[in-house]
mmCIF file of C-alpha atoms and ligand atoms in Angstrom:
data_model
loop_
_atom_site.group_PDB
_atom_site.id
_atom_site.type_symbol
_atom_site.label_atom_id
_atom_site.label_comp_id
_atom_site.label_asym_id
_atom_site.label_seq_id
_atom_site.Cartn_x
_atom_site.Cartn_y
_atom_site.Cartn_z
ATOM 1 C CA UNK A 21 -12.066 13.553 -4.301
ATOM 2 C CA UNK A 22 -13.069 11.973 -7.591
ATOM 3 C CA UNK A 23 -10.498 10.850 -10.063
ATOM 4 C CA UNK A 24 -12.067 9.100 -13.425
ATOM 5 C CA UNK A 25 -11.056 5.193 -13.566
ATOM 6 C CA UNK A 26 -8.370 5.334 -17.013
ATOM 7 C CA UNK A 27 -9.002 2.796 -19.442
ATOM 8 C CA UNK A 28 -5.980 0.825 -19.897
ATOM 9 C CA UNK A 29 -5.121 -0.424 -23.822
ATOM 10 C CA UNK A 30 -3.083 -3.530 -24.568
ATOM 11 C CA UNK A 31 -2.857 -6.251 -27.020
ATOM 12 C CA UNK A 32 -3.282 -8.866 -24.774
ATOM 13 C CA UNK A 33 -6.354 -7.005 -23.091
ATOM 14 C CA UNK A 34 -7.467 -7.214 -26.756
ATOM 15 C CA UNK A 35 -6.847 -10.586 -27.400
ATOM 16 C CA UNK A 36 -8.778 -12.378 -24.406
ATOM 17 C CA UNK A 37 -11.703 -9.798 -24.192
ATOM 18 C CA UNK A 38 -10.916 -8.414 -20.956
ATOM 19 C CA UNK A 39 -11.229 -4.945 -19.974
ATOM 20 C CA UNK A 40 -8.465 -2.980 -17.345
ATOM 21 C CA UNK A 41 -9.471 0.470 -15.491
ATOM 22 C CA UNK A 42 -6.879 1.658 -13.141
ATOM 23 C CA UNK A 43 -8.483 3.918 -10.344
ATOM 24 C CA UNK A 44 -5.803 6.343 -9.862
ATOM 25 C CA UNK A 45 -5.793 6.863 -5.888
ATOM 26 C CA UNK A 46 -1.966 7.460 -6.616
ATOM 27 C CA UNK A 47 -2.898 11.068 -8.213
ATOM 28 C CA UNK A 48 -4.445 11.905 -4.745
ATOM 29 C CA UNK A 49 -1.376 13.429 -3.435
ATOM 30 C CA UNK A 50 2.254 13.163 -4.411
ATOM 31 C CA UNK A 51 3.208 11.667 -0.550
ATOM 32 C CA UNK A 52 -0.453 11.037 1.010
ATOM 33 C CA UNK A 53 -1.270 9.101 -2.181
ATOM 34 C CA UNK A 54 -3.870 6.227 -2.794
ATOM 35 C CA UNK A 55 -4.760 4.379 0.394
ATOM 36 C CA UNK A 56 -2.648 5.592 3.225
ATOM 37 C CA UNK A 57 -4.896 9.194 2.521
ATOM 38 C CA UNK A 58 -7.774 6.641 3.001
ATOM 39 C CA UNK A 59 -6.205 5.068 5.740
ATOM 40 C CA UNK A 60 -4.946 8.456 7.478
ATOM 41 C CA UNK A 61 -8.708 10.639 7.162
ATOM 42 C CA UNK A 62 -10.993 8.979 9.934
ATOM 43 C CA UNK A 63 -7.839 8.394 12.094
ATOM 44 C CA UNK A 64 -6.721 12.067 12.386
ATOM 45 C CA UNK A 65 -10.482 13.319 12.977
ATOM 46 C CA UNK A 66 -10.075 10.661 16.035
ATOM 47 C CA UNK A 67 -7.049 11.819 17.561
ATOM 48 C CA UNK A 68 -7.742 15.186 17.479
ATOM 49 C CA UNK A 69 -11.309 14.106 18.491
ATOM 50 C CA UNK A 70 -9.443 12.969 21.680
ATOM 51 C CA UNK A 71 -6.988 15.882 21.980
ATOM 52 C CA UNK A 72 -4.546 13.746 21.465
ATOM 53 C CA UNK A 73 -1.264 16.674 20.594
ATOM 54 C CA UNK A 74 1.195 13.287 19.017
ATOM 55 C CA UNK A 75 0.377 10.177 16.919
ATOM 56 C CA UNK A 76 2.914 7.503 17.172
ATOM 57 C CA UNK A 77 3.021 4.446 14.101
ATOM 58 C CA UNK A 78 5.569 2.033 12.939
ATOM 59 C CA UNK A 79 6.952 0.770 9.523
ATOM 60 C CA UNK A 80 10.047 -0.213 7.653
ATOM 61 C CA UNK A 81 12.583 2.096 5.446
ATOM 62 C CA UNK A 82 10.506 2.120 2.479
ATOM 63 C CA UNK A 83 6.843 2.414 4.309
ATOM 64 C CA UNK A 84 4.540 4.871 2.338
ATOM 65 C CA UNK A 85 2.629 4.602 5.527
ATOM 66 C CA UNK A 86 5.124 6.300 7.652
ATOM 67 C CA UNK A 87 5.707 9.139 4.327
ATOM 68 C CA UNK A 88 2.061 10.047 3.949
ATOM 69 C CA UNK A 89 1.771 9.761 8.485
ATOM 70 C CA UNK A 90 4.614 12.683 8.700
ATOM 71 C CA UNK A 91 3.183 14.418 6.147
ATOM 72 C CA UNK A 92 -0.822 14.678 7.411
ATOM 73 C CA UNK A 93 0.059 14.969 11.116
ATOM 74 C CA UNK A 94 2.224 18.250 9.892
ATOM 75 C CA UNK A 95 -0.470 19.400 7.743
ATOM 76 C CA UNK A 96 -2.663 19.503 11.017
ATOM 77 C CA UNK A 97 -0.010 20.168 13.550
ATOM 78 C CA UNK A 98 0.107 16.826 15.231
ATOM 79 C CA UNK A 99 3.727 15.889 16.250
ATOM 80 C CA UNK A 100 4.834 12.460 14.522
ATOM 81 C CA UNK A 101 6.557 9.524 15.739
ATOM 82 C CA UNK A 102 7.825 6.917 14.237
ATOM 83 C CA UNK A 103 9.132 3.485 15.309
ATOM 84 C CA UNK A 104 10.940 1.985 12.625
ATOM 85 C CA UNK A 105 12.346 -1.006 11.998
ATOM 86 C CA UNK A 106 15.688 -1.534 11.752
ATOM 87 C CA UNK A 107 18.335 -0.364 14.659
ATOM 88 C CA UNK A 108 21.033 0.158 11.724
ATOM 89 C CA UNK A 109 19.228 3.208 10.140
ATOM 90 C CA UNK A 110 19.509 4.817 13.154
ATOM 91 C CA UNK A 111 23.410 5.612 11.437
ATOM 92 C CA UNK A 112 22.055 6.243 7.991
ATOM 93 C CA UNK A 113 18.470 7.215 7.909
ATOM 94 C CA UNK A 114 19.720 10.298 6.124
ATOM 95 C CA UNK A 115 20.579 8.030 3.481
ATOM 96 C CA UNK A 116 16.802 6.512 3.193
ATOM 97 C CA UNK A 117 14.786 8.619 0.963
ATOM 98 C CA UNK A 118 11.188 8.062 2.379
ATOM 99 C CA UNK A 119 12.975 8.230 6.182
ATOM 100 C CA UNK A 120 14.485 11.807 4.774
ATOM 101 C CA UNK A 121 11.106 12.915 3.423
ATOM 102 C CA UNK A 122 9.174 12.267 6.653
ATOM 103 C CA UNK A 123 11.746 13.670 8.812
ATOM 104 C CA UNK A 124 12.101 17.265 6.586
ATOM 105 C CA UNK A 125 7.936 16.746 7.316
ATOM 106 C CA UNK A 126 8.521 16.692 11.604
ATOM 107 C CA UNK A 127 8.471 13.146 12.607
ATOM 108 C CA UNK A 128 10.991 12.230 14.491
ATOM 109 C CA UNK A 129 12.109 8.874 15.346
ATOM 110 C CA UNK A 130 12.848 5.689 17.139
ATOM 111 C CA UNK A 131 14.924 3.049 15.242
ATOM 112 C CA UNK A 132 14.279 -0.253 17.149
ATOM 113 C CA UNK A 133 15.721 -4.207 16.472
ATOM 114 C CA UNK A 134 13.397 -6.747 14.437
ATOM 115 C CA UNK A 135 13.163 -8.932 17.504
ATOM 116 C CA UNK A 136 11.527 -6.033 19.431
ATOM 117 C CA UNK A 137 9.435 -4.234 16.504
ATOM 118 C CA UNK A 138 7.732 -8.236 16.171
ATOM 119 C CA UNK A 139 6.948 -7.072 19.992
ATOM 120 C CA UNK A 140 5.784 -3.636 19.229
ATOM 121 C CA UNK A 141 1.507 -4.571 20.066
ATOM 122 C CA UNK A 142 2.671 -5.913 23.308
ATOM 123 C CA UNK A 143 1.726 -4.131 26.444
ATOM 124 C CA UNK A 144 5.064 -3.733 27.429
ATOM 125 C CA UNK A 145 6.259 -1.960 24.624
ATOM 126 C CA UNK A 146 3.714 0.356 24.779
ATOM 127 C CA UNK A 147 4.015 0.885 28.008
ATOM 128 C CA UNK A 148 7.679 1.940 27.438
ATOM 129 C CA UNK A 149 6.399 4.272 24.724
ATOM 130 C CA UNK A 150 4.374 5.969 27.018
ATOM 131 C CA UNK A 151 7.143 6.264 29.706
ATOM 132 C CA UNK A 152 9.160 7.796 27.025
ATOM 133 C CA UNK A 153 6.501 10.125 24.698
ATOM 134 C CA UNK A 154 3.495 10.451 27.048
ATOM 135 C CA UNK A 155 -0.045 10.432 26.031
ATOM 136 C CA UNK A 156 -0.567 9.562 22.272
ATOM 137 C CA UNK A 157 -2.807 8.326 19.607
ATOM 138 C CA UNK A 158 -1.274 4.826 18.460
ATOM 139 C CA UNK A 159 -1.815 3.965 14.594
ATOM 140 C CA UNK A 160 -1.007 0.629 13.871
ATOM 141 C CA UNK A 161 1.522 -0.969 10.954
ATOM 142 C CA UNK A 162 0.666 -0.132 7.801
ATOM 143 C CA UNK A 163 -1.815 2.034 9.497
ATOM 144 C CA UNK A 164 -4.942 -0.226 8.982
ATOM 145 C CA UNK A 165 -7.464 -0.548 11.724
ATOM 146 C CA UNK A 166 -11.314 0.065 11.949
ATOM 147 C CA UNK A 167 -11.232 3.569 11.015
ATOM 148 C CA UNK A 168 -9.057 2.997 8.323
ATOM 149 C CA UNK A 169 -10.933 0.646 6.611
ATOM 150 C CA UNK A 170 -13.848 2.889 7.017
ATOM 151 C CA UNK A 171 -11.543 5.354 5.033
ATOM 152 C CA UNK A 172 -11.078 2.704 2.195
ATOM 153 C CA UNK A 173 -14.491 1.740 1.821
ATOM 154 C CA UNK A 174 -14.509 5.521 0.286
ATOM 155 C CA UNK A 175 -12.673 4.324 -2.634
ATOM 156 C CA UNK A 176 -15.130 2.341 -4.093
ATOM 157 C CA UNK A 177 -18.300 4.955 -6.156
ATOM 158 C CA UNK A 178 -21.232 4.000 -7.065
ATOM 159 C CA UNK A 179 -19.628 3.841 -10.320
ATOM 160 C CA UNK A 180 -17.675 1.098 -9.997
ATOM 161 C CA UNK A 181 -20.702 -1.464 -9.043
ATOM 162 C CA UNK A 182 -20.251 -1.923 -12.658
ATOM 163 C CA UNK A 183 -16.858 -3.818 -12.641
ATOM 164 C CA UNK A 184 -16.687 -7.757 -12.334
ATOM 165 C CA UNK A 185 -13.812 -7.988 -10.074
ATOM 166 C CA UNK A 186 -12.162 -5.192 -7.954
ATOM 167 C CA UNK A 187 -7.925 -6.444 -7.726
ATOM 168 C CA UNK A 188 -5.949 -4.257 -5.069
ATOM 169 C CA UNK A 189 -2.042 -5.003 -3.828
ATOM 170 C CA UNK A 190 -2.392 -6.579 0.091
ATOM 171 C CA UNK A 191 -0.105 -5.424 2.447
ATOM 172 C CA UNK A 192 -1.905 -5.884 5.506
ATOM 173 C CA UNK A 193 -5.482 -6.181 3.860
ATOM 174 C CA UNK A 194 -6.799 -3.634 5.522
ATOM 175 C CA UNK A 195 -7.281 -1.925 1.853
ATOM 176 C CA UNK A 196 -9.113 -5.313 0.429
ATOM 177 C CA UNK A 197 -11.334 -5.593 3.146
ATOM 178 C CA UNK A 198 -12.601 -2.032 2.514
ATOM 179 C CA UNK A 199 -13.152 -2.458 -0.815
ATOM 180 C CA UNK A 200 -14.794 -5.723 0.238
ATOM 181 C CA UNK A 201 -17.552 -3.829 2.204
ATOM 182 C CA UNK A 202 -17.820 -1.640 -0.059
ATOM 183 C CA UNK A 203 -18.848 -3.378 -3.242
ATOM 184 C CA UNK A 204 -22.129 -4.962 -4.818
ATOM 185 C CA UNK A 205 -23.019 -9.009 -3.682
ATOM 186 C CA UNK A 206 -22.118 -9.538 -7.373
ATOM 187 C CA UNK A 207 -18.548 -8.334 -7.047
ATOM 188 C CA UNK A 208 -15.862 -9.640 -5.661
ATOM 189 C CA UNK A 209 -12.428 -8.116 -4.786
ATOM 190 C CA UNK A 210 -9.136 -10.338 -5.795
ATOM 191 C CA UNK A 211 -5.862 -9.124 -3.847
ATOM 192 C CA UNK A 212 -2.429 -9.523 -4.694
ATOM 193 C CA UNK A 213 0.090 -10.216 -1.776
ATOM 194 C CA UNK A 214 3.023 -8.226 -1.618
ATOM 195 C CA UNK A 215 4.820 -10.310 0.801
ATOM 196 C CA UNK A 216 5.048 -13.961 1.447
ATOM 197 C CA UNK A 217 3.101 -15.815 3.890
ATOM 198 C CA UNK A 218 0.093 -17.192 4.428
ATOM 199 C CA UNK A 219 -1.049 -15.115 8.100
ATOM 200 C CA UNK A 220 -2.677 -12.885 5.620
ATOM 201 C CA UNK A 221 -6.118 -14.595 4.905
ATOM 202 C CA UNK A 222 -6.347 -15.966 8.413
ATOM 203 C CA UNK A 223 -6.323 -12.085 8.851
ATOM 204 C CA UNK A 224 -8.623 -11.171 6.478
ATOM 205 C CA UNK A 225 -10.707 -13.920 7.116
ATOM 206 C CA UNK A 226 -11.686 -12.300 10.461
ATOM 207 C CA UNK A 227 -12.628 -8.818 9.172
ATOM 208 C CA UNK A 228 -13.829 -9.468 5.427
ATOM 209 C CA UNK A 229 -17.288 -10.897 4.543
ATOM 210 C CA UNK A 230 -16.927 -14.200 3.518
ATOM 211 C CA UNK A 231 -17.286 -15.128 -0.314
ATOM 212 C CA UNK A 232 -16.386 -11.750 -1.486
ATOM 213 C CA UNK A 233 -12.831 -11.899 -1.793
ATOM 214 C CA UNK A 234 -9.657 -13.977 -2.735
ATOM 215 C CA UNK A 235 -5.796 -13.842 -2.019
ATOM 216 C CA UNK A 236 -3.415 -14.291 -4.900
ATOM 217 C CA UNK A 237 -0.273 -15.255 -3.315
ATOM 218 C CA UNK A 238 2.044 -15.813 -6.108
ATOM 219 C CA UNK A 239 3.189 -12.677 -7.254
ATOM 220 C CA UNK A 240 5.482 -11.230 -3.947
ATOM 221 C CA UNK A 241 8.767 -11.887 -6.180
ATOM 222 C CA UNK A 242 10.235 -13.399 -3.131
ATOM 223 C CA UNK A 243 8.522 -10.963 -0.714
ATOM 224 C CA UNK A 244 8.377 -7.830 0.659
ATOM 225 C CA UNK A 245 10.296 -5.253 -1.059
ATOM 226 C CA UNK A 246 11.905 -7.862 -2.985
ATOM 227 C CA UNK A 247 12.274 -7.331 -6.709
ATOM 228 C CA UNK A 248 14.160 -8.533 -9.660
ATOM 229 C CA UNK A 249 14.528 -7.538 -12.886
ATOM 230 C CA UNK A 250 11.691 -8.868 -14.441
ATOM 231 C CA UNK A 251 9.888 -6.933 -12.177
ATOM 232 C CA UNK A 252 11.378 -3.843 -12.829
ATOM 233 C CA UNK A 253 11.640 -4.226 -16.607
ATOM 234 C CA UNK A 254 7.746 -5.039 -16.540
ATOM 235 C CA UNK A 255 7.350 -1.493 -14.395
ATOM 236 C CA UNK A 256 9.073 0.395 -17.303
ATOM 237 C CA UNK A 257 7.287 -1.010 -20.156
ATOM 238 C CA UNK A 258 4.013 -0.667 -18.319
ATOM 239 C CA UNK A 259 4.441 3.290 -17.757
ATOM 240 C CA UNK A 260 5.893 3.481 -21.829
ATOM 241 C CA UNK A 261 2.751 1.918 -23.069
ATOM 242 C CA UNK A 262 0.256 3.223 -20.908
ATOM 243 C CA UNK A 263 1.978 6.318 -19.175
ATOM 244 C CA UNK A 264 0.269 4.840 -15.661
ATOM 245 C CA UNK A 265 3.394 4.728 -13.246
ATOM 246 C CA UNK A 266 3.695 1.754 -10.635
ATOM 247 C CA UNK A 267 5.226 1.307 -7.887
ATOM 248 C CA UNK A 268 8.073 -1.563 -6.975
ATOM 249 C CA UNK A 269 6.658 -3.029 -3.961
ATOM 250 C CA UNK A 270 2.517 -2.755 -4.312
ATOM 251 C CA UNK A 271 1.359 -1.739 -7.671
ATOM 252 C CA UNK A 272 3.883 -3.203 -10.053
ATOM 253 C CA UNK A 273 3.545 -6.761 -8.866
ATOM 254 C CA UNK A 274 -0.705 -5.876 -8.948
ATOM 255 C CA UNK A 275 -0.562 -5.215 -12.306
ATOM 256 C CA UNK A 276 2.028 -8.041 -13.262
ATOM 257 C CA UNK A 277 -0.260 -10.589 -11.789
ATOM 258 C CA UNK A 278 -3.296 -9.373 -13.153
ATOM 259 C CA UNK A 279 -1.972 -9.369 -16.767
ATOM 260 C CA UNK A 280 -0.540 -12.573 -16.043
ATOM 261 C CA UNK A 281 -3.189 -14.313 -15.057
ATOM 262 C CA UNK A 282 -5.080 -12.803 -18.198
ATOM 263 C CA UNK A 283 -2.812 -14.414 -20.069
ATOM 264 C CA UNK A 284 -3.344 -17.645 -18.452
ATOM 265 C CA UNK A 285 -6.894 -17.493 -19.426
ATOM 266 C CA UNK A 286 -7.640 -17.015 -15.809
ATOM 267 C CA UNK A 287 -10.606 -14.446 -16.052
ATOM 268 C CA UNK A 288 -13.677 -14.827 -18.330
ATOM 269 C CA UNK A 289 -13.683 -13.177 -21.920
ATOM 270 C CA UNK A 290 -15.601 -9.959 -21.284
ATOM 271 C CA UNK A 291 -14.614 -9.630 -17.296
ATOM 272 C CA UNK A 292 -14.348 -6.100 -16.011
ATOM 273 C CA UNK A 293 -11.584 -5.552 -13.781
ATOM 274 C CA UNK A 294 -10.875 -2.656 -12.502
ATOM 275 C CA UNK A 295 -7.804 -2.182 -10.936
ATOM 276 C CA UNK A 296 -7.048 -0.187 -7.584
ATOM 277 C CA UNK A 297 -3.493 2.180 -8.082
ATOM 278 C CA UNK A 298 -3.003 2.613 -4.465
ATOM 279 C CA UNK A 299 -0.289 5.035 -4.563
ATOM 280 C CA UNK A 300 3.314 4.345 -3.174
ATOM 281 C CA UNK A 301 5.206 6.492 -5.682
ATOM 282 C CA UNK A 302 7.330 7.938 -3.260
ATOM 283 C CA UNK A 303 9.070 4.566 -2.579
ATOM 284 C CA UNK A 304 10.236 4.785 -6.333
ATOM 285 C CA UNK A 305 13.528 6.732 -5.321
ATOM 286 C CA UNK A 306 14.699 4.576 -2.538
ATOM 287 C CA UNK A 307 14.135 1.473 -4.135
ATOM 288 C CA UNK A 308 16.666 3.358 -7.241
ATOM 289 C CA UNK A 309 19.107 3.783 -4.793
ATOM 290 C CA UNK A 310 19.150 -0.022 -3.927
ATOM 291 C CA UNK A 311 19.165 -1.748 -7.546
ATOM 292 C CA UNK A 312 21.805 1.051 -8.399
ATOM 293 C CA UNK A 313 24.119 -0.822 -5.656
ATOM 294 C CA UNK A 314 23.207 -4.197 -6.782
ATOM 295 C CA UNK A 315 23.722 -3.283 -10.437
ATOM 296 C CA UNK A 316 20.400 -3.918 -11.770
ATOM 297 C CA UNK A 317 18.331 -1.277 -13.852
ATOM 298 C CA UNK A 318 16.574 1.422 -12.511
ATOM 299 C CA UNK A 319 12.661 2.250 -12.625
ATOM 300 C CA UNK A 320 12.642 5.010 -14.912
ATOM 301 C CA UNK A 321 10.922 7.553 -12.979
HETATM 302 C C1 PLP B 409 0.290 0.242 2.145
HETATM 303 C C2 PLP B 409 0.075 -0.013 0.723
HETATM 304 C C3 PLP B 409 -0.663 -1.131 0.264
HETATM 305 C C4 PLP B 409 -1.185 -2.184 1.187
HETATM 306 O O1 PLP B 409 -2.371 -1.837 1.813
HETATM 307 P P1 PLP B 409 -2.972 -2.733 2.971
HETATM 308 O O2 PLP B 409 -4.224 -2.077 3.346
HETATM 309 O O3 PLP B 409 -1.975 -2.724 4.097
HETATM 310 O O4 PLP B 409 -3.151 -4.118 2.465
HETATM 311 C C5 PLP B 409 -0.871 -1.257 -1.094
HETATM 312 N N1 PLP B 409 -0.357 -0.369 -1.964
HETATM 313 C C6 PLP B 409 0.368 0.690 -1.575
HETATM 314 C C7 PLP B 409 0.922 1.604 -2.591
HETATM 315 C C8 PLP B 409 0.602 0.897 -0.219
HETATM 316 O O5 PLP B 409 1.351 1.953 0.158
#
């Protein structure tokens, strides 16, 4: 799959010499977009590698993960789980757009506390899974592991050994430390945290190679899934001037960062950044539903 990287034209861009190409993994696939199709490709070839018949994974109401993990396992007839977290959706998970979408795709699921999906890599829990679903293929949170990050070293062309710095949103970091392997010793790859906390590089310390990458934790706007207006003002201006769509929880707060720290002179006049879309559209509707209640405006879609 090869998608051109789109230039991206603003005044500021202008003004400070920089250039901006967004690689637009999003147009991959309207629900298996940008890196959970990365994540997803080496991970389904396993399980059915192993005969596994059901894949169970984990996530929150608005996981993209848990969207684009109905929506593959379907597409190859693998039965879904998913443990989600949160024991009052299991009341209104009709109500939850991305927990609608993956159900309408087969996956059924099992809505379980926050003190007992922090417990959900401990033996125990698994072994209760298995008492309850039998044999399956387990796919971590945010579905990043070793063959995932084989899947997002795939992002990164031989074309794009030409950009200065690589930026990508963090979730996990399984996506930076991809693109990490992946590019040229005079590249490095700058990531964006979408959620507070400073676990993260500890995490990516242990996978990424070292001096190739660096963690921007200032732009979560209060963490995961948290947005304000500002945010969601920047989202709609971004998509009228440049018709490039984000996302409220990963891409918007990228591509705020990265044009704020432009601003603040923070890159070199004529750095090449290139700038990974991973996807997450889908989350676009739910997140709508939420700023509607709170009265704030709505990401124009
Ligand atoms: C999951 C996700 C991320 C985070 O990826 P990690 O590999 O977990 O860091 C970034 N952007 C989007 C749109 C995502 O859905």
């Amino acid at each position: 799959m090869y998608i051109e990287n789109q230039p991206v034209d603003l005044p500021i861009l202008r003004e400070k010499k920089i250039s901006l190409h967004v690689k637009r993994e999003d147009l991959i696939h309207p629900l298996i977009s940008g890196n959970k199709f990365r994540k997803l490709k080496y991970n389904l070839e396993e399980a059915q590698k192993k005969g596994c018949q059901t894949l169970i994974t984990f996530g929150g109401a608005f996981s993209n993960h848990i969207a684009a993990t109905a929506y593959a396992c379907n597409q190859v007839g693998m039965a879904a789980i998913g443990i989600i977290r949160g024991e009052e959706l299991a009341l209104q998970w009709q109500q939850n757009p991305t927990l609608l979408l993956a159900h309408q795709h087969g996956m059924r699921f099992k809505f379980v506390s926050r003190a007992m999906y922090r417990e959900k890599k401990s033996t125990e829990f698994e072994l209760q899974l298995r008492n309850e679903f039998g044999d399956f293929y387990a796919l971590p949170e945010g579905g990043t592991n070793v063959l995932a990050i084989k899947g997002c070293e795939e992002m990164i062309t031989q074309k794009d050994l030409t950009y200065d710095i690589v930026c990508t949103a963090v979730g996990t970091g399984g996506t930076l430390v991809g693109i990490s392997n992946a590019i040229s010793h005079s590249q490095s790859v700058l990531g964006f945290a979408a959620l507070k906390g400073d676990f993260l590089k500890e995490d990516i310390r242990n996978f990424a190679p070292k001096g190739k990458w660096e963690l921007q934790t200032d732009y979560h706007f209060g963490g995961y899934a948290k947005v304000s207006e500002t945010l969601v003002t920047f989202i709609n201006d971004f998509k009228e001037q440049t018709k490039i769509p984000l996302d409220p929880i990963y891409t918007g707060k990228l591509v705020f960062g990265i044009l704020d720290l432009i601003q603040k002179d923070y890159f070199k006049p004529n750095t090449k950044i290139l700038a990974i879309h991973t996807g997450g559209l889908q989350g676009i509707t739910g997140m709508n539903t939420r700023l509607k209640k709170k009265n704030l405006p709505l990401i124009r879609q």
